[in-house]
PDB file of C-alpha atoms and ligand atoms in Angstrom:
ATOM      1  CA  MET A   1      34.452  34.200  84.419  1.00  0.00           C
ATOM      2  CA  GLN A   2      37.429  36.179  83.109  1.00  0.00           C
ATOM      3  CA  LYS A   3      37.326  36.585  79.326  1.00  0.00           C
ATOM      4  CA  TYR A   4      40.281  37.134  77.015  1.00  0.00           C
ATOM      5  CA  SER A   5      40.744  40.814  76.098  1.00  0.00           C
ATOM      6  CA  LEU A   6      38.841  42.116  73.073  1.00  0.00           C
ATOM      7  CA  THR A   7      42.087  42.474  71.074  1.00  0.00           C
ATOM      8  CA  THR A   8      43.071  38.870  71.835  1.00  0.00           C
ATOM      9  CA  ARG A   9      39.603  37.663  70.801  1.00  0.00           C
ATOM     10  CA  ILE A  10      39.633  39.690  67.568  1.00  0.00           C
ATOM     11  CA  ILE A  11      43.109  38.390  66.657  1.00  0.00           C
ATOM     12  CA  HIS A  12      42.031  34.828  67.436  1.00  0.00           C
ATOM     13  CA  TRP A  13      38.906  34.806  65.248  1.00  0.00           C
ATOM     14  CA  LEU A  14      40.482  36.876  62.477  1.00  0.00           C
ATOM     15  CA  SER A  15      43.383  34.384  62.357  1.00  0.00           C
ATOM     16  CA  ALA A  16      40.952  31.456  62.285  1.00  0.00           C
ATOM     17  CA  LEU A  17      39.061  32.994  59.355  1.00  0.00           C
ATOM     18  CA  ILE A  18      42.217  33.915  57.430  1.00  0.00           C
ATOM     19  CA  ILE A  19      43.940  30.547  57.991  1.00  0.00           C
ATOM     20  CA  PHE A  20      40.812  28.734  56.795  1.00  0.00           C
ATOM     21  CA  PHE A  21      40.681  30.977  53.705  1.00  0.00           C
ATOM     22  CA  MET A  22      44.422  30.470  53.070  1.00  0.00           C
ATOM     23  CA  PHE A  23      44.070  26.695  53.089  1.00  0.00           C
ATOM     24  CA  ILE A  24      40.997  26.577  50.827  1.00  0.00           C
ATOM     25  CA  SER A  25      42.357  29.208  48.388  1.00  0.00           C
ATOM     26  CA  GLY A  26      45.817  27.573  48.234  1.00  0.00           C
ATOM     27  CA  TRP A  27      44.362  24.139  47.668  1.00  0.00           C
ATOM     28  CA  TYR A  28      41.958  25.384  44.993  1.00  0.00           C
ATOM     29  CA  MET A  29      44.284  27.781  43.137  1.00  0.00           C
ATOM     30  CA  VAL A  30      46.909  25.179  42.205  1.00  0.00           C
ATOM     31  CA  GLU A  31      44.199  23.130  40.448  1.00  0.00           C
ATOM     32  CA  LEU A  32      42.813  26.043  38.375  1.00  0.00           C
ATOM     33  CA  ASP A  33      42.677  25.828  34.607  1.00  0.00           C
ATOM     34  CA  TYR A  34      44.570  28.525  32.671  1.00  0.00           C
ATOM     35  CA  TYR A  35      41.284  29.743  31.151  1.00  0.00           C
ATOM     36  CA  SER A  36      39.520  30.124  34.497  1.00  0.00           C
ATOM     37  CA  PRO A  37      38.735  33.768  35.415  1.00  0.00           C
ATOM     38  CA  TRP A  38      40.251  32.957  38.833  1.00  0.00           C
ATOM     39  CA  TYR A  39      43.599  31.777  37.407  1.00  0.00           C
ATOM     40  CA  ASN A  40      45.369  35.050  38.319  1.00  0.00           C
ATOM     41  CA  ARG A  41      42.874  36.502  40.787  1.00  0.00           C
ATOM     42  CA  LEU A  42      42.833  33.670  43.337  1.00  0.00           C
ATOM     43  CA  PRO A  43      46.641  33.480  43.776  1.00  0.00           C
ATOM     44  CA  GLU A  44      46.656  37.287  44.140  1.00  0.00           C
ATOM     45  CA  LEU A  45      44.023  36.971  46.871  1.00  0.00           C
ATOM     46  CA  HIS A  46      46.048  34.145  48.513  1.00  0.00           C
ATOM     47  CA  TYR A  47      49.143  36.370  48.599  1.00  0.00           C
ATOM     48  CA  ALA A  48      47.313  39.556  49.679  1.00  0.00           C
ATOM     49  CA  VAL A  49      45.376  37.853  52.476  1.00  0.00           C
ATOM     50  CA  GLY A  50      48.653  36.112  53.418  1.00  0.00           C
ATOM     51  CA  MET A  51      50.185  39.566  53.901  1.00  0.00           C
ATOM     52  CA  VAL A  52      47.280  40.501  56.189  1.00  0.00           C
ATOM     53  CA  LEU A  53      47.968  37.287  58.138  1.00  0.00           C
ATOM     54  CA  MET A  54      51.643  38.244  58.403  1.00  0.00           C
ATOM     55  CA  PHE A  55      50.695  41.640  59.818  1.00  0.00           C
ATOM     56  CA  VAL A  56      48.124  40.200  62.255  1.00  0.00           C
ATOM     57  CA  TRP A  57      50.667  37.642  63.525  1.00  0.00           C
ATOM     58  CA  LEU A  58      53.369  40.287  63.872  1.00  0.00           C
ATOM     59  CA  VAL A  59      50.989  42.135  66.199  1.00  0.00           C
ATOM     60  CA  LYS A  60      50.163  38.822  67.938  1.00  0.00           C
ATOM     61  CA  ILE A  61      53.829  37.941  68.480  1.00  0.00           C
ATOM     62  CA  ILE A  62      54.670  41.447  69.728  1.00  0.00           C
ATOM     63  CA  ARG A  63      51.714  41.260  72.164  1.00  0.00           C
ATOM     64  CA  LEU A  64      52.870  37.811  73.313  1.00  0.00           C
ATOM     65  CA  LEU A  65      56.456  38.982  73.905  1.00  0.00           C
ATOM     66  CA  THR A  66      55.377  42.151  75.714  1.00  0.00           C
ATOM     67  CA  GLY A  67      52.901  40.330  77.966  1.00  0.00           C
ATOM     68  CA  TYR A  68      49.741  41.884  76.484  1.00  0.00           C
ATOM     69  CA  GLN A  69      48.486  38.512  75.278  1.00  0.00           C
ATOM     70  CA  LYS A  70      47.895  36.744  78.567  1.00  0.00           C
ATOM     71  CA  ARG A  71      47.080  33.075  78.788  1.00  0.00           C
ATOM     72  CA  LEU A  72      44.132  32.316  81.022  1.00  0.00           C
ATOM     73  CA  SER A  73      44.444  28.932  82.659  1.00  0.00           C
ATOM     74  CA  PRO A  74      41.225  27.119  83.391  1.00  0.00           C
ATOM     75  CA  PRO A  75      41.505  24.230  85.881  1.00  0.00           C
ATOM     76  CA  VAL A  76      42.606  21.564  83.411  1.00  0.00           C
ATOM     77  CA  LYS A  77      44.561  18.345  83.919  1.00  0.00           C
ATOM     78  CA  PRO A  78      48.382  18.734  83.531  1.00  0.00           C
ATOM     79  CA  PHE A  79      48.500  16.548  80.405  1.00  0.00           C
ATOM     80  CA  GLU A  80      45.726  18.633  78.808  1.00  0.00           C
ATOM     81  CA  ARG A  81      47.704  21.772  79.506  1.00  0.00           C
ATOM     82  CA  ILE A  82      50.845  20.279  77.924  1.00  0.00           C
ATOM     83  CA  LEU A  83      48.856  19.056  74.889  1.00  0.00           C
ATOM     84  CA  SER A  84      47.160  22.429  74.338  1.00  0.00           C
ATOM     85  CA  GLN A  85      50.390  24.375  74.810  1.00  0.00           C
ATOM     86  CA  LEU A  86      52.181  22.081  72.380  1.00  0.00           C
ATOM     87  CA  THR A  87      49.414  22.415  69.770  1.00  0.00           C
ATOM     88  CA  GLN A  88      49.299  26.188  70.158  1.00  0.00           C
ATOM     89  CA  SER A  89      53.114  26.548  70.014  1.00  0.00           C
ATOM     90  CA  LEU A  90      53.118  24.541  66.796  1.00  0.00           C
ATOM     91  CA  PHE A  91      50.679  27.085  65.302  1.00  0.00           C
ATOM     92  CA  TYR A  92      53.450  29.681  65.540  1.00  0.00           C
ATOM     93  CA  VAL A  93      55.963  27.343  63.871  1.00  0.00           C
ATOM     94  CA  PHE A  94      53.595  26.519  61.004  1.00  0.00           C
ATOM     95  CA  VAL A  95      52.139  29.993  60.414  1.00  0.00           C
ATOM     96  CA  ILE A  96      55.603  31.620  60.431  1.00  0.00           C
ATOM     97  CA  GLY A  97      56.960  28.821  58.208  1.00  0.00           C
ATOM     98  CA  LEU A  98      54.066  29.140  55.728  1.00  0.00           C
ATOM     99  CA  VAL A  99      54.385  32.929  55.534  1.00  0.00           C
ATOM    100  CA  ILE A 100      58.159  32.717  54.930  1.00  0.00           C
ATOM    101  CA  THR A 101      58.072  29.884  52.350  1.00  0.00           C
ATOM    102  CA  GLY A 102      55.011  31.485  50.687  1.00  0.00           C
ATOM    103  CA  TYR A 103      56.680  34.879  50.374  1.00  0.00           C
ATOM    104  CA  LEU A 104      59.958  33.431  49.090  1.00  0.00           C
ATOM    105  CA  MET A 105      58.149  31.270  46.508  1.00  0.00           C
ATOM    106  CA  MET A 106      55.974  34.171  45.409  1.00  0.00           C
ATOM    107  CA  THR A 107      59.006  36.342  44.604  1.00  0.00           C
ATOM    108  CA  ALA A 108      61.486  33.548  43.742  1.00  0.00           C
ATOM    109  CA  ASP A 109      61.991  34.872  40.195  1.00  0.00           C
ATOM    110  CA  GLY A 110      63.784  37.910  41.630  1.00  0.00           C
ATOM    111  CA  GLN A 111      61.037  40.269  40.464  1.00  0.00           C
ATOM    112  CA  PRO A 112      58.835  42.281  42.853  1.00  0.00           C
ATOM    113  CA  LYS A 113      55.260  41.038  43.000  1.00  0.00           C
ATOM    114  CA  ILE A 114      52.615  43.637  42.224  1.00  0.00           C
ATOM    115  CA  LEU A 115      49.220  42.689  43.626  1.00  0.00           C
ATOM    116  CA  PHE A 116      46.015  44.195  42.193  1.00  0.00           C
ATOM    117  CA  LYS A 117      48.215  46.591  40.171  1.00  0.00           C
ATOM    118  CA  THR A 118      48.967  48.560  43.360  1.00  0.00           C
ATOM    119  CA  ILE A 119      50.628  46.652  46.243  1.00  0.00           C
ATOM    120  CA  ASN A 120      54.331  46.240  45.518  1.00  0.00           C
ATOM    121  CA  LEU A 121      56.020  43.376  47.364  1.00  0.00           C
ATOM    122  CA  PRO A 122      59.821  43.304  46.907  1.00  0.00           C
ATOM    123  CA  SER A 123      61.756  40.152  46.079  1.00  0.00           C
ATOM    124  CA  LEU A 124      64.193  39.320  48.863  1.00  0.00           C
ATOM    125  CA  THR A 125      66.271  36.878  46.864  1.00  0.00           C
ATOM    126  CA  GLN A 126      66.131  34.735  43.751  1.00  0.00           C
ATOM    127  CA  PHE A 127      65.838  30.915  43.880  1.00  0.00           C
ATOM    128  CA  SER A 128      66.416  28.165  41.340  1.00  0.00           C
ATOM    129  CA  GLY A 129      63.652  25.764  40.255  1.00  0.00           C
ATOM    130  CA  PRO A 130      64.618  22.828  42.543  1.00  0.00           C
ATOM    131  CA  VAL A 131      64.758  25.123  45.604  1.00  0.00           C
ATOM    132  CA  VAL A 132      61.325  26.546  44.762  1.00  0.00           C
ATOM    133  CA  ASP A 133      60.000  22.974  44.335  1.00  0.00           C
ATOM    134  CA  THR A 134      61.329  22.057  47.799  1.00  0.00           C
ATOM    135  CA  MET A 135      59.760  25.163  49.323  1.00  0.00           C
ATOM    136  CA  GLY A 136      56.484  24.301  47.564  1.00  0.00           C
ATOM    137  CA  TRP A 137      56.626  20.826  49.110  1.00  0.00           C
ATOM    138  CA  VAL A 138      57.340  22.261  52.594  1.00  0.00           C
ATOM    139  CA  HIS A 139      54.534  24.820  52.125  1.00  0.00           C
ATOM    140  CA  GLU A 140      52.024  22.181  50.984  1.00  0.00           C
ATOM    141  CA  TYR A 141      52.732  19.629  53.736  1.00  0.00           C
ATOM    142  CA  GLY A 142      53.106  22.437  56.303  1.00  0.00           C
ATOM    143  CA  ALA A 143      49.574  23.566  55.391  1.00  0.00           C
ATOM    144  CA  TYR A 144      48.231  19.992  55.828  1.00  0.00           C
ATOM    145  CA  LEU A 145      49.939  19.649  59.216  1.00  0.00           C
ATOM    146  CA  LEU A 146      48.629  23.057  60.298  1.00  0.00           C
ATOM    147  CA  MET A 147      45.111  21.871  59.463  1.00  0.00           C
ATOM    148  CA  LEU A 148      45.711  18.732  61.546  1.00  0.00           C
ATOM    149  CA  PHE A 149      46.665  20.849  64.574  1.00  0.00           C
ATOM    150  CA  VAL A 150      43.729  23.195  63.953  1.00  0.00           C
ATOM    151  CA  ALA A 151      41.451  20.123  64.023  1.00  0.00           C
ATOM    152  CA  LEU A 152      43.005  18.982  67.341  1.00  0.00           C
ATOM    153  CA  HIS A 153      42.576  22.507  68.730  1.00  0.00           C
ATOM    154  CA  ILE A 154      38.867  22.532  67.734  1.00  0.00           C
ATOM    155  CA  ILE A 155      38.305  19.042  69.192  1.00  0.00           C
ATOM    156  CA  GLY A 156      39.894  20.250  72.472  1.00  0.00           C
ATOM    157  CA  ALA A 157      37.678  23.361  72.591  1.00  0.00           C
ATOM    158  CA  VAL A 158      34.508  21.369  71.846  1.00  0.00           C
ATOM    159  CA  LYS A 159      35.421  18.762  74.508  1.00  0.00           C
ATOM    160  CA  HIS A 160      35.889  21.512  77.118  1.00  0.00           C
ATOM    161  CA  HIS A 161      32.546  23.024  76.238  1.00  0.00           C
ATOM    162  CA  PHE A 162      30.349  19.940  75.940  1.00  0.00           C
ATOM    163  CA  VAL A 163      32.117  17.220  77.961  1.00  0.00           C
ATOM    164  CA  ASP A 164      33.914  19.077  80.770  1.00  0.00           C
ATOM    165  CA  LYS A 165      31.337  21.905  80.652  1.00  0.00           C
ATOM    166  CA  ASP A 166      33.950  24.524  81.641  1.00  0.00           C
ATOM    167  CA  ASP A 167      34.500  28.114  80.449  1.00  0.00           C
ATOM    168  CA  THR A 168      37.479  27.503  78.128  1.00  0.00           C
ATOM    169  CA  LEU A 169      35.519  28.184  74.908  1.00  0.00           C
ATOM    170  CA  LYS A 170      33.372  30.968  76.410  1.00  0.00           C
ATOM    171  CA  ARG A 171      36.488  32.930  77.395  1.00  0.00           C
ATOM    172  CA  ILE A 172      37.537  33.358  73.760  1.00  0.00           C
ATOM    173  CA  LEU A 173      34.009  34.001  72.337  1.00  0.00           C
TER     174      LEU A 173
HETATM  175  C1  HEM B   1      48.433  29.938  56.975  1.00  0.00           C
HETATM  176  C2  HEM B   1      48.983  30.350  55.859  1.00  0.00           C
HETATM  177  C3  HEM B   1      48.939  29.617  54.558  1.00  0.00           C
HETATM  178  C4  HEM B   1      48.296  28.452  54.205  1.00  0.00           C
HETATM  179  C5  HEM B   1      47.421  27.553  55.079  1.00  0.00           C
HETATM  180  C6  HEM B   1      48.612  28.214  52.808  1.00  0.00           C
HETATM  181  C7  HEM B   1      48.160  27.137  52.075  1.00  0.00           C
HETATM  182  C8  HEM B   1      48.546  26.830  50.804  1.00  0.00           C
HETATM  183  C9  HEM B   1      48.170  25.624  50.095  1.00  0.00           C
HETATM  184  C10 HEM B   1      47.281  24.508  50.634  1.00  0.00           C
HETATM  185  C11 HEM B   1      48.768  25.686  48.883  1.00  0.00           C
HETATM  186  C12 HEM B   1      48.681  24.630  47.766  1.00  0.00           C
HETATM  187  C13 HEM B   1      49.859  23.708  47.844  1.00  0.00           C
HETATM  188  C14 HEM B   1      49.840  22.664  46.749  1.00  0.00           C
HETATM  189  O1  HEM B   1      48.892  21.866  46.708  1.00  0.00           O
HETATM  190  O2  HEM B   1      50.795  22.657  45.960  1.00  0.00           O
HETATM  191  C15 HEM B   1      49.534  26.915  48.805  1.00  0.00           C
HETATM  192  C16 HEM B   1      50.311  27.321  47.717  1.00  0.00           C
HETATM  193  C17 HEM B   1      51.018  28.504  47.659  1.00  0.00           C
HETATM  194  N1  HEM B   1      51.011  29.510  48.595  1.00  0.00           N
HETATM  195 FE1  HEM B   1      50.188  29.397  50.462  1.00  0.00          FE
HETATM  196  N2  HEM B   1      49.418  29.219  52.338  1.00  0.00           N
HETATM  197  C18 HEM B   1      49.650  30.109  53.363  1.00  0.00           C
HETATM  198  C19 HEM B   1      50.381  31.270  53.306  1.00  0.00           C
HETATM  199  C20 HEM B   1      50.961  31.800  52.164  1.00  0.00           C
HETATM  200  C21 HEM B   1      51.588  33.110  52.064  1.00  0.00           C
HETATM  201  C22 HEM B   1      51.677  34.116  53.216  1.00  0.00           C
HETATM  202  C23 HEM B   1      52.030  33.235  50.788  1.00  0.00           C
HETATM  203  C24 HEM B   1      52.737  34.386  50.114  1.00  0.00           C
HETATM  204  C25 HEM B   1      52.848  35.558  50.566  1.00  0.00           C
HETATM  205  C26 HEM B   1      51.716  32.010  50.085  1.00  0.00           C
HETATM  206  C27 HEM B   1      52.076  31.726  48.805  1.00  0.00           C
HETATM  207  C28 HEM B   1      51.842  30.531  48.153  1.00  0.00           C
HETATM  208  C29 HEM B   1      52.406  30.161  46.870  1.00  0.00           C
HETATM  209  C30 HEM B   1      53.375  31.025  46.039  1.00  0.00           C
HETATM  210  C31 HEM B   1      51.898  28.886  46.568  1.00  0.00           C
HETATM  211  C32 HEM B   1      52.266  28.025  45.353  1.00  0.00           C
HETATM  212  C33 HEM B   1      51.359  28.294  44.231  1.00  0.00           C
HETATM  213  C34 HEM B   1      51.736  27.456  43.033  1.00  0.00           C
HETATM  214  O3  HEM B   1      52.294  26.360  43.173  1.00  0.00           O
HETATM  215  O4  HEM B   1      51.427  27.941  41.950  1.00  0.00           O
HETATM  216  N3  HEM B   1      51.040  31.162  50.947  1.00  0.00           N
HETATM  217  N4  HEM B   1      49.369  27.599  49.973  1.00  0.00           N
END
């Protein structure tokens, strides 16, 4: 069995961990009470880990475009291949969309964002309240849709492992 390269496997599982954290932290932070000790800390973590995700996916996209991230094709039915390629392509759309809307919302007041009193993230442009609200809506529903595709992706991997009993899951482990 040919496994994915170590770099591809690290990027895959690191992305899975970060995306899971991003969803839980985002969901939780907007509900926090002003007096909670996490009121400022959790959004800062959401933004900082989001920057790590941006960096990891920049590397991922560069590897994809330069042919370093190869796709191994197990003997699957044509419709399964189309479904998995569609799901995985949508990951790029949603992750890139969430990073862009997240960054623009975070710095929408025109001020640079300083995380943990050290990391300085510049504001690219200023946005009015209604535009920020629209971006917030896109970001929120984008995150829900991303989770839906992640669930489909996991169901596919589990089916390959336990029903078809092929090496699809083992290749990425
Ligand atoms: C896979 C990536 C991401 C996921 C899954 C995600 C998820 C979420 C979720 C679920 C929310 C709560 C939405 C709501 O209920 O209103 C949220 C809010 C937010 N996220 Fe993200 N996010 C991601 C990336 C980012 C990035 C990269 C940034 C910034 C650099 C960011 C900045 C924000 C901001 C500013 C909010 C709004 C907070 C507020 O309304 O006070 N997000 N995110």
